[in-house]
Amino acid sequence: MVAVSELDAVVYDAAEVVVGPDDDVPGTKPSLERYEDGAVAIVDGSVTAVGPTEAVIREHPPENAETAIDAGGRSVIPGFVDSHTHALFAGDRSDEFAARLRGAKYQEILAEGGGILRTVRAVREATVGELAANLGEQLDVALAHGSTTVEVKSGYGLDRGTELRMLEAIDRADEAHPVDVVPTFMGAHAVPAGEDAGTYAERVIDEQLPAVADQGIAEFCDVFCEEDVFTPDQSRRILETGREYGLAPKIHAEEFARTGGAQVAADLGAVSADHLLRATDGDAAALADADVVATLLPAAAFSLGTDYAEPGRFREAGARVALASDFNPNCHSQSMGFTVALACAEMKMTPAGAIAAATRGGALALGRDDGTGTLREGASGDLLVLDAPSHVHVPYSFGVNRVETVLKGGERVDG
Amino acid sequence: MVAVSELDAVVYDAAEVVVGPDDDVPGTKPSLERYEDGAVAIVDGSVTAVGPTEAVIREHPPENAETAIDAGGRSVIPGFVDSHTHALFAGDRSDEFAARLRGAKYQEILAEGGGILRTVRAVREATVGELAANLGEQLDVALAHGSTTVEVKSGYGLDRGTELRMLEAIDRADEAHPVDVVPTFMGAHAVPAGEDAGTYAERVIDEQLPAVADQGIAEFCDVFCEEDVFTPDQSRRILETGREYGLAPKIHAEEFARTGGAQVAADLGAVSADHLLRATDGDAAALADADVVATLLPAAAFSLGTDYAEPGRFREAGARVALASDFNPNCHSQSMGFTVALACAEMKMTPAGAIAAATRGGALALGRDDGTGTLREGASGDLLVLDAPSHVHVPYSFGVNRVETVLKGGERVDG
């Protein structure tokens, strides 16, 4: 007897199905493996068939599927994997955004109690339940914009208790929400008011990391390696200790100044090095040699008004490239589609390359080598049906969300 | 007996109601007249009361209203007035966008039959019904992003018959769609293949304009005054003739090169001069003296990778400033919210100034001095409820559409 209820979903007659980058070999211009008039079948949460509609539906008839979607005239792409966010916070800092545009200097905003430490105060005052609810609302927006996997960092607590509460909230939101949430511990996100970086780094190492390991939620450890924040040596010590506790390293590197964070990432075999605006060709080569994913965050450059990172530098060096949103109170957009649009408009990535970096690239930046970010057989059935005939419309229609339908593990989750 | 059915809508308990710019006097930094804990009442399609919730609902109780919206925690702003679009077209040019990012030169794309003349061919082949349907779909997206009034230009026909068909399609779409559509004749949008500008300009004057006047749909006449397109003299002759037929002048001026189009606008007392990237302080002063609205189109700069216009130049000269989307196949975003975000991020407009320019500014650029683009008493009940506590979130949440509910003339029209 055939258990027909196993067939979660069939999406068919799509103008195109984007399976994934046709080549993960670094250093080449990525193009996409795609089927025109394509279909995807999802059984028990995973892609079981992808190809021309006729072949797929012969084996997996839509009438047997829990969810059958006629995607005529539409493009089907893998769900976005947003591998770098600070999506868990409390409070509202839009007034600082407005104040800056009225001419206030960043130092004035800090002097009035604004900036990251304002978010830290608000997060310290929030309960785990409030934090989880905040994150849930942000994930709703991310999902509506096509993110099916989202990394979320702690780092607005800056003390042991609040960092643990943030990770607990991330875990609860993951349980409650269809989006897959990937938790990263980032106690070393900033230096708390009135402390010095060296002393605080030791507290991250001695007080926070053992407790985080004991809690058992976080998967990655991240550090903000930057002038006037944490030095490469402090970053290295924190990430090494994290690794001893089983947390894979990630690092914010070479954003405003070139301090050597990329080399730390290479030395430690970090999963990713992120930002990289000031990285050199040598840094790119080091990342490529150590198989560290170069994660670029164009929305951060857009919102801060800085230059953009140069994706060509990393591709030419042979490094793999990811795109992520960097969603946070200072870079307030959950839209991976807009990140893709910026990557094309401002960093001159091709639409195919940007989509690959925002899906498969993001998965690699989270150490997921199980097909996440693709629609290959065996991958989780995480896909987007666009209200457009091609993936090119994601960046072409900048500022407009082209995601019409979202499946997560083969289940329809778009409200 | 009180005719309670007259009360179309009451929106109450809003975190803020933005009424409009508190000052239309040019040359000042605009700020917004707003009420915290505010409400709006709409009777017979028009705003009849705006102010503190308590005062408004005492006279206009929500229980008597056709539509009652508890806007607790939300911002209410006037509907966007998008005063410059080429939203009526046929065909799909996303492949050219991708080709450019793969390194194709614009000249190669033109040589392969791409560019604006490709759109012209597609439009010439479409029926009025197909064109009206295309425009209806674009207006759906515009409305979902908060545009309640949208100007649409002809100009992909470039011959009398097709230009008239485009205007007919614009008129049909206006009839069928909740958005107020404002029709502009722009036969002089480009020079048809194989013709020279001077000869074609004469045909616009002798063949097209009389027929357009006779048809009686178009309200404005627009010309693309630019190097290698139409000269200032040709532009002036076309716009003067249009004005004789009752079509108020608008002009595309000083976008890629400074050719003198702004001065033509000033001389003719045009309603608006649009683009203005290369305008000088003298041009700005001329526009201000002649009361021509300076319409800035940051999305065009974003998609073409050019510099941005400088709003400060026009404000300092005392000119009124509008923001519009320039939505067209080469600048493929209907989102006025994103235009506002770009105005802040790239042109350093304040959120208040950008919202004012995208609402009241747009209305002035369409010659609407009847309160359109505001929520003052007597204005049409066109308003947006945002899923955010302040108008600042429109640009703060770049790339994300914060419009939750749209009322047009007091009726709920958001799907």
PDB file of C-alpha atoms in Angstrom, chain A residues 199-292:
ATOM      1  CA  THR A 199      39.064  42.976  31.134  1.00  0.00           C
ATOM      2  CA  TYR A 200      35.704  42.356  29.509  1.00  0.00           C
ATOM      3  CA  ALA A 201      37.224  39.843  27.041  1.00  0.00           C
ATOM      4  CA  GLU A 202      38.505  37.875  30.029  1.00  0.00           C
ATOM      5  CA  ARG A 203      35.014  37.892  31.513  1.00  0.00           C
ATOM      6  CA  VAL A 204      33.595  36.591  28.246  1.00  0.00           C
ATOM      7  CA  ILE A 205      36.158  33.797  28.410  1.00  0.00           C
ATOM      8  CA  ASP A 206      35.964  32.992  32.109  1.00  0.00           C
ATOM      9  CA  GLU A 207      32.339  33.724  32.996  1.00  0.00           C
ATOM     10  CA  GLN A 208      30.200  33.706  29.869  1.00  0.00           C
ATOM     11  CA  LEU A 209      31.578  30.958  27.649  1.00  0.00           C
ATOM     12  CA  PRO A 210      31.457  28.176  30.270  1.00  0.00           C
ATOM     13  CA  ALA A 211      27.858  29.079  31.108  1.00  0.00           C
ATOM     14  CA  VAL A 212      26.901  29.274  27.423  1.00  0.00           C
ATOM     15  CA  ALA A 213      28.450  25.868  26.811  1.00  0.00           C
ATOM     16  CA  ASP A 214      26.630  24.524  29.831  1.00  0.00           C
ATOM     17  CA  GLN A 215      23.343  25.934  28.558  1.00  0.00           C
ATOM     18  CA  GLY A 216      23.869  24.037  25.293  1.00  0.00           C
ATOM     19  CA  ILE A 217      21.921  26.301  22.909  1.00  0.00           C
ATOM     20  CA  ALA A 218      24.521  28.264  20.949  1.00  0.00           C
ATOM     21  CA  GLU A 219      26.090  26.693  17.882  1.00  0.00           C
ATOM     22  CA  PHE A 220      28.548  29.459  16.946  1.00  0.00           C
ATOM     23  CA  CYS A 221      30.700  32.012  18.743  1.00  0.00           C
ATOM     24  CA  ASP A 222      31.214  35.417  17.125  1.00  0.00           C
ATOM     25  CA  VAL A 223      33.389  38.443  17.992  1.00  0.00           C
ATOM     26  CA  PHE A 224      33.436  42.059  16.767  1.00  0.00           C
ATOM     27  CA  CYS A 225      37.112  42.435  15.859  1.00  0.00           C
ATOM     28  CA  GLU A 226      37.532  46.162  15.155  1.00  0.00           C
ATOM     29  CA  GLU A 227      39.511  49.216  16.141  1.00  0.00           C
ATOM     30  CA  ASP A 228      38.314  50.405  19.563  1.00  0.00           C
ATOM     31  CA  VAL A 229      36.333  47.208  20.097  1.00  0.00           C
ATOM     32  CA  PHE A 230      38.199  43.864  20.339  1.00  0.00           C
ATOM     33  CA  THR A 231      41.761  43.380  19.074  1.00  0.00           C
ATOM     34  CA  PRO A 232      42.740  40.418  16.896  1.00  0.00           C
ATOM     35  CA  ASP A 233      44.474  38.863  19.922  1.00  0.00           C
ATOM     36  CA  GLN A 234      41.434  39.262  22.162  1.00  0.00           C
ATOM     37  CA  SER A 235      39.221  37.950  19.356  1.00  0.00           C
ATOM     38  CA  ARG A 236      41.481  34.950  18.826  1.00  0.00           C
ATOM     39  CA  ARG A 237      41.463  34.029  22.507  1.00  0.00           C
ATOM     40  CA  ILE A 238      37.678  34.280  22.742  1.00  0.00           C
ATOM     41  CA  LEU A 239      37.086  32.243  19.577  1.00  0.00           C
ATOM     42  CA  GLU A 240      39.671  29.602  20.560  1.00  0.00           C
ATOM     43  CA  THR A 241      38.017  29.193  23.925  1.00  0.00           C
ATOM     44  CA  GLY A 242      34.602  29.017  22.260  1.00  0.00           C
ATOM     45  CA  ARG A 243      35.899  26.339  19.925  1.00  0.00           C
ATOM     46  CA  GLU A 244      37.139  24.309  22.909  1.00  0.00           C
ATOM     47  CA  TYR A 245      33.557  24.418  24.162  1.00  0.00           C
ATOM     48  CA  GLY A 246      32.295  23.203  20.812  1.00  0.00           C
ATOM     49  CA  LEU A 247      31.206  26.553  19.371  1.00  0.00           C
ATOM     50  CA  ALA A 248      32.367  27.026  15.784  1.00  0.00           C
ATOM     51  CA  PRO A 249      34.026  30.432  15.208  1.00  0.00           C
ATOM     52  CA  LYS A 250      32.632  33.345  13.198  1.00  0.00           C
ATOM     53  CA  ILE A 251      34.028  36.860  13.175  1.00  0.00           C
ATOM     54  CA  HIS A 252      33.110  40.458  12.285  1.00  0.00           C
ATOM     55  CA  ALA A 253      36.280  41.495  10.457  1.00  0.00           C
ATOM     56  CA  GLU A 254      37.740  44.412   8.496  1.00  0.00           C
ATOM     57  CA  GLU A 255      34.571  46.514   8.527  1.00  0.00           C
ATOM     58  CA  PHE A 256      35.754  50.050   9.350  1.00  0.00           C
ATOM     59  CA  ALA A 257      39.484  49.472   9.688  1.00  0.00           C
ATOM     60  CA  ARG A 258      41.741  46.631   8.613  1.00  0.00           C
ATOM     61  CA  THR A 259      42.831  45.147  11.912  1.00  0.00           C
ATOM     62  CA  GLY A 260      43.690  41.562  11.014  1.00  0.00           C
ATOM     63  CA  GLY A 261      40.424  39.817  11.824  1.00  0.00           C
ATOM     64  CA  ALA A 262      40.338  37.989   8.492  1.00  0.00           C
ATOM     65  CA  GLN A 263      43.700  36.430   9.262  1.00  0.00           C
ATOM     66  CA  VAL A 264      42.393  35.329  12.667  1.00  0.00           C
ATOM     67  CA  ALA A 265      39.464  33.682  10.873  1.00  0.00           C
ATOM     68  CA  ALA A 266      41.841  31.897   8.508  1.00  0.00           C
ATOM     69  CA  ASP A 267      44.147  30.789  11.316  1.00  0.00           C
ATOM     70  CA  LEU A 268      41.256  29.349  13.301  1.00  0.00           C
ATOM     71  CA  GLY A 269      39.441  27.843  10.316  1.00  0.00           C
ATOM     72  CA  ALA A 270      36.370  29.923  11.145  1.00  0.00           C
ATOM     73  CA  VAL A 271      33.123  29.087   9.400  1.00  0.00           C
ATOM     74  CA  SER A 272      32.823  32.645   8.110  1.00  0.00           C
ATOM     75  CA  ALA A 273      34.382  36.079   8.230  1.00  0.00           C
ATOM     76  CA  ASP A 274      31.807  38.842   7.851  1.00  0.00           C
ATOM     77  CA  HIS A 275      31.743  42.465   6.550  1.00  0.00           C
ATOM     78  CA  LEU A 276      35.262  42.567   4.990  1.00  0.00           C
ATOM     79  CA  LEU A 277      35.012  46.069   3.497  1.00  0.00           C
ATOM     80  CA  ARG A 278      38.702  46.732   4.215  1.00  0.00           C
ATOM     81  CA  ALA A 279      39.978  43.231   3.412  1.00  0.00           C
ATOM     82  CA  THR A 280      42.981  42.998   1.098  1.00  0.00           C
ATOM     83  CA  ASP A 281      43.761  40.507  -1.675  1.00  0.00           C
ATOM     84  CA  GLY A 282      46.012  38.759   0.843  1.00  0.00           C
ATOM     85  CA  ASP A 283      43.125  38.474   3.303  1.00  0.00           C
ATOM     86  CA  ALA A 284      40.925  37.050   0.565  1.00  0.00           C
ATOM     87  CA  ALA A 285      43.564  34.457  -0.315  1.00  0.00           C
ATOM     88  CA  ALA A 286      43.919  33.489   3.340  1.00  0.00           C
ATOM     89  CA  LEU A 287      40.160  33.015   3.653  1.00  0.00           C
ATOM     90  CA  ALA A 288      40.071  30.931   0.481  1.00  0.00           C
ATOM     91  CA  ASP A 289      42.961  28.709   1.606  1.00  0.00           C
ATOM     92  CA  ALA A 290      41.296  28.068   4.953  1.00  0.00           C
ATOM     93  CA  ASP A 291      37.866  27.556   3.375  1.00  0.00           C
ATOM     94  CA  VAL A 292      36.326  30.406   5.378  1.00  0.00           C
TER      95      VAL A 292
END
